[in-house]
Amino acid sequence: MYLRKILTLAAMAVNIAMFAQTEATDTVKVIKDAKQLIIQKDNAGNSTITVKGTQDNSNYFYELQVTKEKQDSTFRDFSIPTNFPFAKKSRRTISYDVVKNIYVGVTIPTAGDDAISTSYELGIAQVGGITYCPTGQGFSTSIGLGFGARQFSVKEDYFLHSGLDRVLNVIPKAENQGKCTSRITSFYLQVPVLFSQRIYKSFGISLGAIVSLNTYTTANTKYKLNTGSDNEIYNKEKFKGLHQRPLTVDLMATLGFMDSVGAFVRYSPMEMFENGYGPKVKSITAGVTFNF
């Protein structure tokens, strides 16, 4: 507040001094520690500058009226400067990112096979990348390369099986089967294209799409056979070479403190497997991301 008063009075003094040099009949007024400064401009372009009270005299009053004609010749169009030398200037910048957007979250099926249950997803969205800031006002766009893994659990009343055709089937357990434990795990490379905006200081939001190249998908199942004897027999199977969809696109939104921690939501509208080669499932992942 005090800085603003000092800059305002300094600007007034310069303009009044200029006006006084060209008009001998006017008086330059030096006012120290003004409490209230009022600048008014009417529709005709005439200006009135009023000072009310000082630190030593609360009843002090001073008023200066300047016509539009005098303003045009000497006083100019008086305004308070805002582009001070120490103000931050807008500029375009390009930066290179290393290990950004480290995330972990809970994956929830939203559509598809009812036997698929909640599990998890984790990864690094940007092992390396480039960020471009076109204005210097907190907005940026980035592209990177990262990797991740997503796992789906299967409810304990079902187990997984795949034959020579490499079709992964979800099958209800038989009467002689005990509790089943089955999982599907997919590994992928990802290219995130994100648009970010700082809202206040380091707090901001990020939106974008992530293109994933699904490189490898496996499944495993384990269950106990109820033989009626004291000997416990467990059956374990692992399935490789599955027909996962090679390319998928996810949508991602993140809110939080950039360069530290935030909350994210990642929606996967495309199914994991190619048509007819595995359980149908679409999902949404919600969790925590670091250094986004």
Short mmCIF file of C-alpha atoms in Angstrom, two decimals:
data_model
loop_
_atom_site.label_atom_id
_atom_site.label_comp_id
_atom_site.label_asym_id
_atom_site.label_seq_id
_atom_site.Cartn_x
_atom_site.Cartn_y
_atom_site.Cartn_z
CA MET A 1 0.00 0.00 0.00
CA TYR A 2 2.76 2.46 0.93
CA LEU A 3 4.68 1.61 -2.24
CA ARG A 4 1.61 2.37 -4.31
CA LYS A 5 1.15 5.76 -2.58
CA ILE A 6 4.77 6.69 -3.13
CA LEU A 7 4.64 5.73 -6.83
CA THR A 8 1.35 7.58 -7.28
CA LEU A 9 2.62 10.77 -5.65
CA ALA A 10 5.87 10.56 -7.61
CA ALA A 11 3.98 10.27 -10.89
CA MET A 12 1.78 13.22 -9.86
CA ALA A 13 4.80 15.32 -8.98
CA VAL A 14 6.46 14.68 -12.36
CA ASN A 15 3.34 15.54 -14.33
CA ILE A 16 2.51 18.60 -12.20
CA ALA A 17 6.08 19.81 -12.56
CA MET A 18 5.84 19.51 -16.34
CA PHE A 19 2.59 21.42 -16.25
CA ALA A 20 4.09 24.15 -14.05
CA GLN A 21 7.03 24.69 -16.41
CA THR A 22 4.75 25.55 -19.33
CA GLU A 23 2.20 27.58 -17.37
CA ALA A 24 3.79 30.24 -15.18
CA THR A 25 0.57 31.02 -13.33
CA ASP A 26 0.23 27.48 -11.86
CA THR A 27 1.82 26.36 -8.59
CA VAL A 28 3.63 23.09 -7.93
CA LYS A 29 2.35 21.63 -4.68
CA VAL A 30 4.51 19.27 -2.64
CA ILE A 31 2.42 17.12 -0.28
CA LYS A 32 4.03 14.72 2.16
CA ASP A 33 2.34 11.69 3.77
CA ALA A 34 -1.06 12.10 2.07
CA LYS A 35 -3.75 9.90 3.63
CA GLN A 36 -6.21 9.88 0.74
CA LEU A 37 -5.69 10.60 -2.96
CA ILE A 38 -8.63 10.85 -5.39
CA ILE A 39 -8.27 11.22 -9.18
CA GLN A 40 -11.48 11.86 -11.14
CA LYS A 41 -12.08 12.40 -14.85
CA ASP A 42 -15.38 13.69 -16.25
CA ASN A 43 -16.99 12.95 -19.63
CA ALA A 44 -15.45 16.11 -21.14
CA GLY A 45 -11.94 14.89 -20.33
CA ASN A 46 -11.26 17.34 -17.47
CA SER A 47 -9.43 15.93 -14.46
CA THR A 48 -9.66 16.70 -10.74
CA ILE A 49 -6.95 15.58 -8.31
CA THR A 50 -7.91 15.77 -4.63
CA VAL A 51 -5.79 15.17 -1.53
CA LYS A 52 -7.57 14.73 1.83
CA GLY A 53 -5.62 14.69 5.06
CA THR A 54 -1.97 14.22 5.86
CA GLN A 55 -0.16 12.51 8.69
CA ASP A 56 0.23 15.81 10.53
CA ASN A 57 -3.16 17.36 9.66
CA SER A 58 -6.23 15.17 9.24
CA ASN A 59 -8.28 18.20 8.05
CA TYR A 60 -5.90 19.09 5.24
CA PHE A 61 -7.56 19.51 1.82
CA TYR A 62 -6.04 20.24 -1.58
CA GLU A 63 -7.64 20.11 -5.04
CA LEU A 64 -6.16 20.60 -8.50
CA GLN A 65 -8.36 20.92 -11.60
CA VAL A 66 -6.88 20.44 -15.04
CA THR A 67 -8.85 21.01 -18.24
CA LYS A 68 -8.64 18.66 -21.19
CA GLU A 69 -6.83 21.29 -23.28
CA LYS A 70 -4.04 21.61 -20.73
CA GLN A 71 -3.85 17.84 -20.33
CA ASP A 72 -3.37 17.38 -24.07
CA SER A 73 -0.51 19.88 -24.15
CA THR A 74 1.37 19.19 -20.90
CA PHE A 75 -0.32 16.85 -18.47
CA ARG A 76 -0.96 14.16 -21.07
CA ASP A 77 -3.30 11.31 -20.19
CA PHE A 78 -2.27 10.73 -16.58
CA SER A 79 -2.34 7.13 -15.42
CA ILE A 80 -0.56 5.08 -12.79
CA PRO A 81 2.23 2.99 -14.39
CA THR A 82 1.99 -0.77 -13.93
CA ASN A 83 4.85 -2.05 -16.05
CA PHE A 84 7.57 -1.47 -13.47
CA PRO A 85 11.05 -2.82 -14.25
CA PHE A 86 10.75 -5.41 -11.52
CA ALA A 87 7.46 -6.82 -12.84
CA LYS A 88 7.63 -10.33 -14.31
CA LYS A 89 7.62 -10.24 -18.09
CA SER A 90 5.82 -12.79 -20.22
CA ARG A 91 8.02 -14.90 -22.46
CA ARG A 92 8.02 -18.19 -24.27
CA THR A 93 10.06 -20.97 -22.68
CA ILE A 94 10.92 -24.58 -23.49
CA SER A 95 12.08 -26.94 -20.76
CA TYR A 96 13.15 -30.58 -20.71
CA ASP A 97 11.60 -32.90 -18.14
CA VAL A 98 13.13 -35.93 -16.45
CA VAL A 99 11.06 -38.34 -14.32
CA LYS A 100 7.76 -36.51 -13.91
CA ASN A 101 4.22 -37.62 -13.07
CA ILE A 102 4.93 -40.65 -10.90
CA TYR A 103 1.54 -42.13 -10.11
CA VAL A 104 -0.21 -44.93 -8.25
CA GLY A 105 -3.94 -45.49 -7.98
CA VAL A 106 -6.90 -47.80 -7.53
CA THR A 107 -8.37 -49.21 -10.75
CA ILE A 108 -12.14 -49.69 -10.77
CA PRO A 109 -13.98 -51.51 -13.60
CA THR A 110 -16.77 -49.37 -15.05
CA ALA A 111 -18.14 -51.72 -17.74
CA GLY A 112 -17.63 -55.24 -19.02
CA ASP A 113 -17.28 -58.63 -17.36
CA ASP A 114 -18.79 -58.74 -13.85
CA ALA A 115 -16.08 -61.15 -12.69
CA ILE A 116 -13.38 -58.47 -12.90
CA SER A 117 -12.84 -56.59 -9.62
CA THR A 118 -10.91 -53.59 -8.29
CA SER A 119 -7.12 -53.62 -8.44
CA TYR A 120 -4.32 -51.06 -9.03
CA GLU A 121 -2.25 -49.14 -11.60
CA LEU A 122 1.16 -47.49 -11.30
CA GLY A 123 3.87 -46.00 -13.47
CA ILE A 124 5.89 -42.97 -14.56
CA ALA A 125 4.05 -41.00 -17.20
CA GLN A 126 7.11 -38.97 -18.23
CA VAL A 127 10.53 -40.55 -17.90
CA GLY A 128 11.56 -37.83 -20.33
CA GLY A 129 9.66 -35.05 -22.02
CA ILE A 130 9.42 -31.49 -23.30
CA THR A 131 7.28 -28.68 -21.84
CA TYR A 132 6.42 -25.54 -23.81
CA CYS A 133 5.11 -22.37 -22.12
CA PRO A 134 3.79 -20.04 -24.87
CA THR A 135 2.89 -17.02 -22.71
CA GLY A 136 4.67 -17.24 -19.37
CA GLN A 137 1.30 -16.83 -17.61
CA GLY A 138 1.13 -20.32 -16.08
CA PHE A 139 -0.18 -22.21 -19.13
CA SER A 140 1.94 -24.98 -20.62
CA THR A 141 1.70 -27.99 -22.89
CA SER A 142 3.92 -31.04 -22.68
CA ILE A 143 4.64 -34.35 -24.36
CA GLY A 144 6.69 -37.19 -22.97
CA LEU A 145 7.50 -40.88 -22.91
CA GLY A 146 6.91 -43.16 -19.96
CA PHE A 147 5.81 -46.62 -18.88
CA GLY A 148 3.33 -48.25 -16.54
CA ALA A 149 1.48 -51.37 -15.47
CA ARG A 150 -2.18 -52.08 -14.78
CA GLN A 151 -3.57 -55.10 -12.97
CA PHE A 152 -7.08 -56.49 -12.73
CA SER A 153 -8.11 -59.00 -10.10
CA VAL A 154 -10.74 -61.64 -10.68
CA LYS A 155 -13.40 -62.40 -8.06
CA GLU A 156 -12.67 -65.52 -5.97
CA ASP A 157 -15.63 -67.44 -7.42
CA TYR A 158 -14.00 -67.42 -10.86
CA PHE A 159 -10.73 -68.59 -12.39
CA LEU A 160 -8.88 -67.93 -15.65
CA HIS A 161 -8.10 -70.39 -18.43
CA SER A 162 -6.53 -70.13 -21.88
CA GLY A 163 -6.13 -72.84 -24.50
CA LEU A 164 -4.07 -73.20 -27.66
CA ASP A 165 -6.07 -70.43 -29.32
CA ARG A 166 -4.76 -68.06 -26.60
CA VAL A 167 -8.26 -66.86 -25.80
CA LEU A 168 -8.42 -65.90 -22.12
CA ASN A 169 -11.66 -67.10 -20.53
CA VAL A 170 -13.20 -66.26 -17.15
CA ILE A 171 -14.88 -69.44 -15.84
CA PRO A 172 -16.99 -69.95 -12.68
CA LYS A 173 -15.26 -72.34 -10.27
CA ALA A 174 -16.44 -75.94 -9.91
CA GLU A 175 -17.77 -77.55 -6.72
CA ASN A 176 -14.46 -79.28 -6.00
CA GLN A 177 -12.53 -76.04 -6.25
CA GLY A 178 -11.77 -73.92 -3.25
CA LYS A 179 -10.99 -70.21 -3.21
CA CYS A 180 -9.54 -68.98 -6.51
CA THR A 181 -6.98 -66.21 -6.94
CA SER A 182 -6.57 -64.83 -10.47
CA ARG A 183 -4.99 -61.70 -11.94
CA ILE A 184 -4.47 -60.07 -15.32
CA THR A 185 -1.43 -57.78 -15.65
CA SER A 186 -0.67 -55.51 -18.60
CA PHE A 187 2.55 -53.57 -19.21
CA TYR A 188 2.66 -50.57 -21.51
CA LEU A 189 4.70 -47.69 -22.88
CA GLN A 190 2.87 -44.37 -22.90
CA VAL A 191 3.03 -40.99 -24.62
CA PRO A 192 1.14 -38.35 -22.58
CA VAL A 193 0.04 -35.10 -24.25
CA LEU A 194 -0.96 -32.76 -21.43
CA PHE A 195 -2.20 -29.19 -21.09
CA SER A 196 -1.56 -27.54 -17.72
CA GLN A 197 -2.59 -24.27 -16.09
CA ARG A 198 -1.31 -22.83 -12.83
CA ILE A 199 -4.24 -21.34 -10.89
CA TYR A 200 -2.50 -19.89 -7.84
CA LYS A 201 1.25 -20.11 -7.26
CA SER A 202 2.09 -23.82 -7.61
CA PHE A 203 -1.53 -25.00 -7.46
CA GLY A 204 -2.91 -25.97 -10.85
CA ILE A 205 -4.77 -28.38 -13.12
CA SER A 206 -3.65 -30.64 -15.93
CA LEU A 207 -5.79 -32.26 -18.65
CA GLY A 208 -4.84 -34.43 -21.57
CA ALA A 209 -4.76 -37.71 -23.44
CA ILE A 210 -2.34 -40.62 -23.05
CA VAL A 211 -1.56 -42.95 -25.93
CA SER A 212 -0.46 -46.37 -24.63
CA LEU A 213 1.43 -49.04 -26.53
CA ASN A 214 0.48 -52.24 -24.70
CA THR A 215 3.60 -54.36 -25.00
CA TYR A 216 2.96 -57.41 -22.81
CA THR A 217 -0.02 -58.95 -21.00
CA THR A 218 -0.02 -62.01 -18.76
CA ALA A 219 -2.58 -63.80 -16.61
CA ASN A 220 -2.26 -66.26 -13.75
CA THR A 221 -4.68 -68.29 -11.70
CA LYS A 222 -4.38 -70.38 -8.54
CA TYR A 223 -6.98 -72.50 -6.79
CA LYS A 224 -7.24 -75.33 -4.28
CA LEU A 225 -8.77 -78.70 -5.18
CA ASN A 226 -11.12 -80.20 -2.59
CA THR A 227 -10.24 -83.92 -2.81
CA GLY A 228 -11.75 -84.94 0.48
CA SER A 229 -8.39 -86.12 1.80
CA ASP A 230 -5.96 -84.52 4.21
CA ASN A 231 -3.57 -83.69 1.38
CA GLU A 232 -4.06 -80.20 -0.03
CA ILE A 233 -3.63 -79.94 -3.77
CA TYR A 234 -3.16 -76.55 -5.44
CA ASN A 235 -3.31 -75.89 -9.14
CA LYS A 236 -1.35 -72.94 -10.63
CA GLU A 237 -1.42 -71.77 -14.21
CA LYS A 238 0.20 -68.85 -16.03
CA PHE A 239 -0.82 -67.65 -19.47
CA LYS A 240 1.38 -65.66 -21.86
CA GLY A 241 1.17 -64.50 -25.46
CA LEU A 242 -2.32 -63.08 -25.01
CA HIS A 243 -4.00 -60.88 -27.59
CA GLN A 244 -4.09 -57.53 -25.83
CA ARG A 245 -5.17 -54.49 -27.82
CA PRO A 246 -1.87 -53.02 -29.08
CA LEU A 247 -2.86 -49.35 -28.94
CA THR A 248 -5.22 -47.62 -26.51
CA VAL A 249 -5.99 -44.01 -25.58
CA ASP A 250 -6.81 -42.86 -22.03
CA LEU A 251 -8.03 -39.50 -20.73
CA MET A 252 -6.36 -38.02 -17.64
CA ALA A 253 -7.08 -35.10 -15.31
CA THR A 254 -4.87 -33.98 -12.42
CA LEU A 255 -5.43 -31.34 -9.73
CA GLY A 256 -2.92 -30.32 -7.08
CA PHE A 257 0.41 -28.70 -6.38
CA MET A 258 2.60 -28.90 -9.47
CA ASP A 259 6.13 -30.16 -8.94
CA SER A 260 5.03 -31.82 -5.69
CA VAL A 261 1.78 -33.81 -5.24
CA GLY A 262 -1.70 -33.99 -6.73
CA ALA A 263 -4.76 -36.20 -7.23
CA PHE A 264 -5.50 -37.72 -10.63
CA VAL A 265 -8.28 -39.52 -12.47
CA ARG A 266 -7.52 -41.65 -15.54
CA TYR A 267 -10.36 -42.99 -17.68
CA SER A 268 -9.79 -45.94 -20.01
CA PRO A 269 -12.72 -46.16 -22.46
CA MET A 270 -11.09 -48.81 -24.68
CA GLU A 271 -11.13 -52.52 -23.86
CA MET A 272 -7.91 -54.29 -22.87
CA PHE A 273 -8.17 -57.27 -25.25
CA GLU A 274 -8.87 -57.54 -28.93
CA ASN A 275 -12.44 -58.52 -29.73
CA GLY A 276 -13.08 -62.15 -28.77
CA TYR A 277 -9.70 -62.79 -27.13
CA GLY A 278 -10.38 -61.94 -23.50
CA PRO A 279 -12.80 -60.51 -20.94
CA LYS A 280 -14.35 -57.18 -21.84
CA VAL A 281 -13.46 -54.47 -19.35
CA LYS A 282 -13.31 -50.67 -19.24
CA SER A 283 -11.98 -48.89 -16.19
CA ILE A 284 -11.24 -45.71 -14.30
CA THR A 285 -8.21 -45.17 -12.06
CA ALA A 286 -8.04 -42.64 -9.21
CA GLY A 287 -4.98 -41.99 -7.12
CA VAL A 288 -1.98 -39.83 -6.25
CA THR A 289 0.68 -38.43 -8.55
CA PHE A 290 3.99 -36.83 -7.65
CA ASN A 291 5.89 -34.10 -9.52
CA PHE A 292 3.25 -33.69 -12.23
#
